[in-house]
XYZ file of C-alpha atoms in Angstrom:
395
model
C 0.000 0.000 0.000
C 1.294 3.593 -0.751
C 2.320 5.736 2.022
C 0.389 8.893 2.079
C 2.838 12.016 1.690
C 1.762 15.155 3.753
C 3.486 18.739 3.687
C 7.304 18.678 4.631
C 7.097 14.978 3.290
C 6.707 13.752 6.323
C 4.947 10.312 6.870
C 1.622 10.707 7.799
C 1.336 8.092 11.269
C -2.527 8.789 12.479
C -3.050 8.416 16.271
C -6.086 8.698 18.479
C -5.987 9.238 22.610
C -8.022 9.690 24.963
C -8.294 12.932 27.190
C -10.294 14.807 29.747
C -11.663 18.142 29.440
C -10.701 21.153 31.826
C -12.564 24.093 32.405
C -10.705 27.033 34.430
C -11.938 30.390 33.949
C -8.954 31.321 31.745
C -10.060 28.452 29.260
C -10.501 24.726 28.407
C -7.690 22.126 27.977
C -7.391 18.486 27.756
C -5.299 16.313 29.538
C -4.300 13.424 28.390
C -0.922 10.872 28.498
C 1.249 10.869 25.513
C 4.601 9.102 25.006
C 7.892 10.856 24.842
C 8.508 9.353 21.497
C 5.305 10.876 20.187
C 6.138 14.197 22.054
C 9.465 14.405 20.238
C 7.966 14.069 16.884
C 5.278 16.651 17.376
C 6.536 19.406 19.287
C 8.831 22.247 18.860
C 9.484 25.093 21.043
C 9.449 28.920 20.152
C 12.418 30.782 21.490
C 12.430 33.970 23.360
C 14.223 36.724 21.168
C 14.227 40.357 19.987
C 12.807 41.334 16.808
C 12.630 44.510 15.454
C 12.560 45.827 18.882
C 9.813 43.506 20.097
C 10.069 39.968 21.823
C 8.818 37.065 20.147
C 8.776 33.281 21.122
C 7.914 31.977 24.697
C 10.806 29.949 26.032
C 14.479 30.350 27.778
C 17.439 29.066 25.754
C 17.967 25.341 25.769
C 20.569 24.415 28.332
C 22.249 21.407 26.790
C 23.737 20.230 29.852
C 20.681 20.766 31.861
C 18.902 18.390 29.189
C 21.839 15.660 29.781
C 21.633 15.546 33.329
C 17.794 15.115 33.024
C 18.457 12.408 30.343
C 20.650 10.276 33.246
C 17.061 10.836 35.439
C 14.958 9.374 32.552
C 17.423 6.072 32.223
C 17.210 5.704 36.034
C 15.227 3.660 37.941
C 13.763 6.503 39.695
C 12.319 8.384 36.511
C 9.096 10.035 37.327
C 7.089 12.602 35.739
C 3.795 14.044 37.245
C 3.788 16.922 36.409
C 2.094 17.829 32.919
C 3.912 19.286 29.697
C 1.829 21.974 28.688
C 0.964 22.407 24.955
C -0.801 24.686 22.558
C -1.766 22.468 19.527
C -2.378 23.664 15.894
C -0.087 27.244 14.875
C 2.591 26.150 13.275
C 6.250 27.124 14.293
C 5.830 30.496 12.732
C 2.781 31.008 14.866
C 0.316 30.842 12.164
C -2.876 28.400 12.458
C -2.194 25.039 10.356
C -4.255 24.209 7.751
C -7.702 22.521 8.276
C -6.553 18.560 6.737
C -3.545 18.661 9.881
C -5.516 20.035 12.691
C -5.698 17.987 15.872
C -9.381 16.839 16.251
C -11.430 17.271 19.938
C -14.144 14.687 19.494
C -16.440 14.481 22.587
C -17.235 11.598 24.044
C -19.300 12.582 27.210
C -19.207 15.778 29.312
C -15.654 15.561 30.119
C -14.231 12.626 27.988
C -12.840 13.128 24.752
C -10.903 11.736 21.923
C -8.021 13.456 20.348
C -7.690 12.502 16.294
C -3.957 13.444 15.727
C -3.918 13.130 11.745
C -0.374 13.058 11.435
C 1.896 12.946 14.761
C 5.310 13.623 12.606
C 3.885 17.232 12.024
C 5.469 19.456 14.063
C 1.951 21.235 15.425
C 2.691 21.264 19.397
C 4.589 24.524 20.846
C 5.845 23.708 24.051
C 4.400 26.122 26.803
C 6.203 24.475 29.654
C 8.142 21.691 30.023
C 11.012 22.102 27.182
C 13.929 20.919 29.587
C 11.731 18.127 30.511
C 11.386 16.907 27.103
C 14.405 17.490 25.957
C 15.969 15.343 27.953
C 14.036 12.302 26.542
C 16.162 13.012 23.289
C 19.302 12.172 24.736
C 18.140 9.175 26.951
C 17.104 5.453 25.547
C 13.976 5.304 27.468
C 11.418 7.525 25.179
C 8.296 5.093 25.885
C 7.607 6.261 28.631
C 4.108 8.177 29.102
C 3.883 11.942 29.915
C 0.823 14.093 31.086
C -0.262 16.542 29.152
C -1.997 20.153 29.304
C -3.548 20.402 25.777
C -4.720 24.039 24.620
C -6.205 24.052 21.251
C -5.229 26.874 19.374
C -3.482 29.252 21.744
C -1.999 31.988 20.017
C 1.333 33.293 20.961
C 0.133 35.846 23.175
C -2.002 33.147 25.376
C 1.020 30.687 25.377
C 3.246 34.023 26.669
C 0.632 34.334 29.107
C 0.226 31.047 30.618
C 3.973 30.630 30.712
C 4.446 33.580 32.764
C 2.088 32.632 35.173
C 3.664 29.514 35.887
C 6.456 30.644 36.253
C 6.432 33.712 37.655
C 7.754 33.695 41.347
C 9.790 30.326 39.842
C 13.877 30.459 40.986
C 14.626 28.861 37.669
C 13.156 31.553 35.074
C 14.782 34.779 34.831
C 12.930 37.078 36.159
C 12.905 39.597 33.814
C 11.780 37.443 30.731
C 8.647 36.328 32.569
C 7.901 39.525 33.390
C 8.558 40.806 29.862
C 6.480 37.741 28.682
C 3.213 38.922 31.274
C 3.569 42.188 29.052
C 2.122 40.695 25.733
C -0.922 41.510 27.253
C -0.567 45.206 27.687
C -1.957 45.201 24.102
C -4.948 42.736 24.990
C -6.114 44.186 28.381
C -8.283 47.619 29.406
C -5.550 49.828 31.112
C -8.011 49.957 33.956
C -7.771 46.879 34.336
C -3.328 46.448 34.566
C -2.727 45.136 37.530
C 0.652 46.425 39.470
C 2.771 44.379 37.488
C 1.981 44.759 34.318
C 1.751 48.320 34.850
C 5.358 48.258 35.809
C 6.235 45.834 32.442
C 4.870 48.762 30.626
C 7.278 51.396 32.396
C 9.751 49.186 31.879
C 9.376 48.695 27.932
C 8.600 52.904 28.083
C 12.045 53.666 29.760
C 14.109 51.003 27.438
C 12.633 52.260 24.531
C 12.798 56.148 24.633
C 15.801 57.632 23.564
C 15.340 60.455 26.251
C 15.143 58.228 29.255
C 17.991 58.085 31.683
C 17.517 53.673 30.897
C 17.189 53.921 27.194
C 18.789 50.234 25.824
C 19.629 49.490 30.047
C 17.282 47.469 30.901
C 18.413 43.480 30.141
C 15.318 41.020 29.053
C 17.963 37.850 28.813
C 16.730 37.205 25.237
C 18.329 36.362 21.934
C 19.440 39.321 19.785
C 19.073 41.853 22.251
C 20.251 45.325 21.713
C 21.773 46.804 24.873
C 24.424 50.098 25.696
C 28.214 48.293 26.243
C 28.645 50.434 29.114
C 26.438 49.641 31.805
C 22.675 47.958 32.168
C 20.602 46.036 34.325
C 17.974 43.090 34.676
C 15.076 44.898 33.947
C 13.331 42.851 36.788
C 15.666 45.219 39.147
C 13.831 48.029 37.465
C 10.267 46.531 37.721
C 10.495 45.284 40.984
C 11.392 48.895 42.099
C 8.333 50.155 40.233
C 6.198 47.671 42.136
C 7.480 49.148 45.637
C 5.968 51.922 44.854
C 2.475 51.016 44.232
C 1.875 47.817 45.896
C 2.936 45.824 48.568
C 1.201 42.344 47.131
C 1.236 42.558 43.854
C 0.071 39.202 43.412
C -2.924 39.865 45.847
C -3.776 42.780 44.250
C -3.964 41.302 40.467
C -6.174 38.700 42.170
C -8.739 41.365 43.326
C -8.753 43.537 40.033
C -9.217 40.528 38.016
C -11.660 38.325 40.427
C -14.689 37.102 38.379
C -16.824 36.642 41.594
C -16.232 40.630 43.163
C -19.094 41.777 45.182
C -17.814 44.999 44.865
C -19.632 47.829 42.726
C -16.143 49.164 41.403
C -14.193 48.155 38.886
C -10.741 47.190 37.693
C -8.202 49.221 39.837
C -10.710 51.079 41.958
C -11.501 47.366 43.768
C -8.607 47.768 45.574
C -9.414 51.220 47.541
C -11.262 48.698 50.124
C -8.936 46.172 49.927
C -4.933 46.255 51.517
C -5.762 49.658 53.226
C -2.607 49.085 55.098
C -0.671 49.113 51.688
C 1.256 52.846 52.029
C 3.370 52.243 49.023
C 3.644 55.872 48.346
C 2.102 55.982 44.913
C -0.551 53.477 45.484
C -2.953 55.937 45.690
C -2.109 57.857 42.389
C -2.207 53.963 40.816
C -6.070 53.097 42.036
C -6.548 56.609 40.277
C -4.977 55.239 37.032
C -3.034 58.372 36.671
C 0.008 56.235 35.387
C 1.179 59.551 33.335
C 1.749 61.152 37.066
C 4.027 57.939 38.153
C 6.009 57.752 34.969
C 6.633 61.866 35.734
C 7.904 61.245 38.976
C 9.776 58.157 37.986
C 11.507 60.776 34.973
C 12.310 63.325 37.774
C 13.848 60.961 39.581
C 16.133 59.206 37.373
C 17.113 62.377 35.022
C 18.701 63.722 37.972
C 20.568 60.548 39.687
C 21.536 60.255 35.461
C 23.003 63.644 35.582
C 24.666 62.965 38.759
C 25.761 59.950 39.298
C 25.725 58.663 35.693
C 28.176 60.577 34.009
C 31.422 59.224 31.675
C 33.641 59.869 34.785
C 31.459 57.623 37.287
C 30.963 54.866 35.225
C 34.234 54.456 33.926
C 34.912 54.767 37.864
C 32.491 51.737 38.363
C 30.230 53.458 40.273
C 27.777 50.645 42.239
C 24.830 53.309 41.192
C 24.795 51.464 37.601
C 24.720 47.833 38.975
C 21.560 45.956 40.502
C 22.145 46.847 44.322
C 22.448 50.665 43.480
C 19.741 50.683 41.433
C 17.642 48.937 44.164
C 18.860 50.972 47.130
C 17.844 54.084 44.337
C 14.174 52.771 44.563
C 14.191 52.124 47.867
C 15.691 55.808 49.307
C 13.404 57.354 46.503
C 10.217 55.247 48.169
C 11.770 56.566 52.019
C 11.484 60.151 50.193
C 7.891 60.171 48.862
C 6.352 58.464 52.060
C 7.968 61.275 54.100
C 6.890 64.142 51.926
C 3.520 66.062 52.790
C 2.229 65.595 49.125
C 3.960 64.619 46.016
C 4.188 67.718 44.251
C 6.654 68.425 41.567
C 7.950 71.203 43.894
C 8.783 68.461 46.557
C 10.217 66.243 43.899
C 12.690 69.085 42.421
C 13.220 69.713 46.003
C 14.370 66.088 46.377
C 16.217 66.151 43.094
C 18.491 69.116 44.413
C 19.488 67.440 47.695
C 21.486 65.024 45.587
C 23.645 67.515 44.641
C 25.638 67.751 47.673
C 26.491 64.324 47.248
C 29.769 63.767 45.867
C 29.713 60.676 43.355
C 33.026 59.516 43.689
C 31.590 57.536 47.239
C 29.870 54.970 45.266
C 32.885 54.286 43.296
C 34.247 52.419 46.672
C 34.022 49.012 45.703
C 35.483 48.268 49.600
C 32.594 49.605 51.095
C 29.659 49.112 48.777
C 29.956 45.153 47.448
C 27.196 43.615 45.568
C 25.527 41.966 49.114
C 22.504 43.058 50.775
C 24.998 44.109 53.469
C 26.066 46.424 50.344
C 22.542 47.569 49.462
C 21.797 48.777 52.955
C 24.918 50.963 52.926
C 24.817 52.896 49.986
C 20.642 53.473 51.220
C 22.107 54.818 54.499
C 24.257 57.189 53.063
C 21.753 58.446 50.825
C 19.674 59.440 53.443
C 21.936 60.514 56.241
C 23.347 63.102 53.561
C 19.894 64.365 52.180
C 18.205 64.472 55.819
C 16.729 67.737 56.100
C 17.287 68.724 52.502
């Protein structure tokens, strides 16, 4: 009998499983237990780079020698997988939808069984949401029978997939920081701003600052993707810079995306404005301007802020001095004395903030070039926030 020839002339090997439907208010999936042979044949995974200025793709790097050492696991007598691979099934690897004759088929069954028509496994119609590492360590070992759960979303489109990998992973050790939280912001585009919770209010700042050529972080703030354009002199994770943000306007962030978001909310406000009941012992200094959504008042202050630190502790003489200001701990402690600042002022007027601005000039930036005394430590961060203060006190 001939072999039936699909596109990429790729055997076509027809498979059917069984799964069960999931329904969680962000949307359905099916989970359902495929091999690691099949897996390898069907997936593929959609790196996290720069294009054109924007991120595309969902996943970190592969780490070859992460996959080896997971690949020694699998051969071991102790191999065990619970926890599901997540998958978006049907856009092909350049994130457009496949073509009707390849599509993974949901036939139902009852009300939560169904069976999964998989028309040709060898196509390469699974992106790989989380779990890469996992998966990839099945194609260095010899045991690749072995059955793995799946998450199945049908038809996720980049943006979704970005989405639901971020909020895996997002208070995870092993994910940079900063992509996840540059991931969260593909849906700055998607979401009513009333609705941005804390942090992807600060993702927004964050892309703002890297992006304009007048901001004092213009091409500083690191996303840890592929082709990345950043300045040779000095930058930072940009999860440094968000996380500062955040201090400002929330102390739970997490809590607080919870409330603006909740489907079940007995309360008669909306988006942001849920949360002027909620946390009232939250005095991050620029909450209140946040639950106000006057984001163009926050980004001002931010500006003031960091235009004059730039012009003072920025310059070509104190960063070719090294100057701990340009490095993660100074830029913390930076956040952290400016938060000290606003909480003690009487109102956060751009009078008080100039007022601020001008203290630092008494300052003499050669002290943070003292590598003895300010080392990358917490120990480190705490000093160079002490002397901040105790030379601004009163000013």
């Amino acid at each position: 009998m001939m072999m039936n020839l699909v596109r990429g002339y790729k055997m076509s090997e027809e498979i059917e499983i069984y799964a069960f439907k999931v329904s969680q208010p962000y949307g359905d999936f099916f989970q359902a237990a495929i091999s690691a042979e099949n897996l390898l044949k069907c997936t593929y995974v959609n790196q996290a780079q720069m294009e054109d200025g924007e991120i595309t793709g969902v996943q970190r790097k592969e780490s070859t020698p992460r996959a080896l050492d997971i690949a020694k696991f699998i051969d071991s007598d102790e191999a065990a997988f619970p926890n599901s691979i997540i998958l978006s099934v049907n856009y092909e690897a350049d994130d457009t939808p496949t073509v009707e004759e390849n599509k993974w088929r949901f036939e139902r069954i009852d009300d939560v069984l169904y069976k999964i028509i998989i028309p040709n496994i060898n196509l390469k119609l699974c992106s790989i949401i989380d779990g890469q590492h996992r998966l990839l360590g099945f194609r260095y070992s010899n045991n690749k029978s072995i059955q793995l759960p799946c998450s199945i979303y049908d038809a996720l489109p980049p943006s979704g997939q970005a989405s639901i990998f971020s909020t895996i992973n997002f208070n995870q050790q092993k994910v940079p920081k900063s992509l996840a939280y540059r991931l969260f912001g593909y849906s700055l585009d998607d979401i009513s701003r009333e609705y941005w919770p804390p942090d992807l209010l600060a993702v927004y700042f964050s892309e703002k600052f890297n992006n304009a050529e007048d901001s004092p972080f213009f091409n500083r703030l690191k996303n840890r993707v592929l082709n990345e354009e950043i300045e040779r002199d000095w930058s930072v994770s940009s999860s440094v810079f968000i996380d500062g943000v955040l201090s400002l306007i929330s102390k739970n962030p997490r809590s607080d995306r919870y409330t603006i978001n909740a489907t079940n909310s007995k309360s008669s406000e909306k988006g942001r404005k849920r949360l002027l009941n909620e946390n009232v012992n939250d005095i991050s200094p620029l909450r209140a301007i946040y639950i106000e959504g006057n984001d163009r008042a926050i980004e001002q202050v931010l500006n003031i802020f960091f235009k004059s630190v730039s012009d003072i502790f920025w310059t070509e003489d104190c960063i070719a001095g090294k100057t701990v200001l340009i490095r993660a701990i100074g830029i913390s402690a930076l956040f952290q004395f400016l938060r000290k600042k606003l909480l003690d002022m009487d109102a956060i007027t751009i009078i008080n903030l100039n007022s601020l601005c001008q203290s630092l000039n008494g300052i003499d930036p050669k002290e943070f070039t003292k590598k003895e005394i300010y080392q990358s430590t917490s120990v480190g961060k705490k000093k160079i926030y002490d002397f901040l203060i105790e030379n601004t006190m009163g000013k």
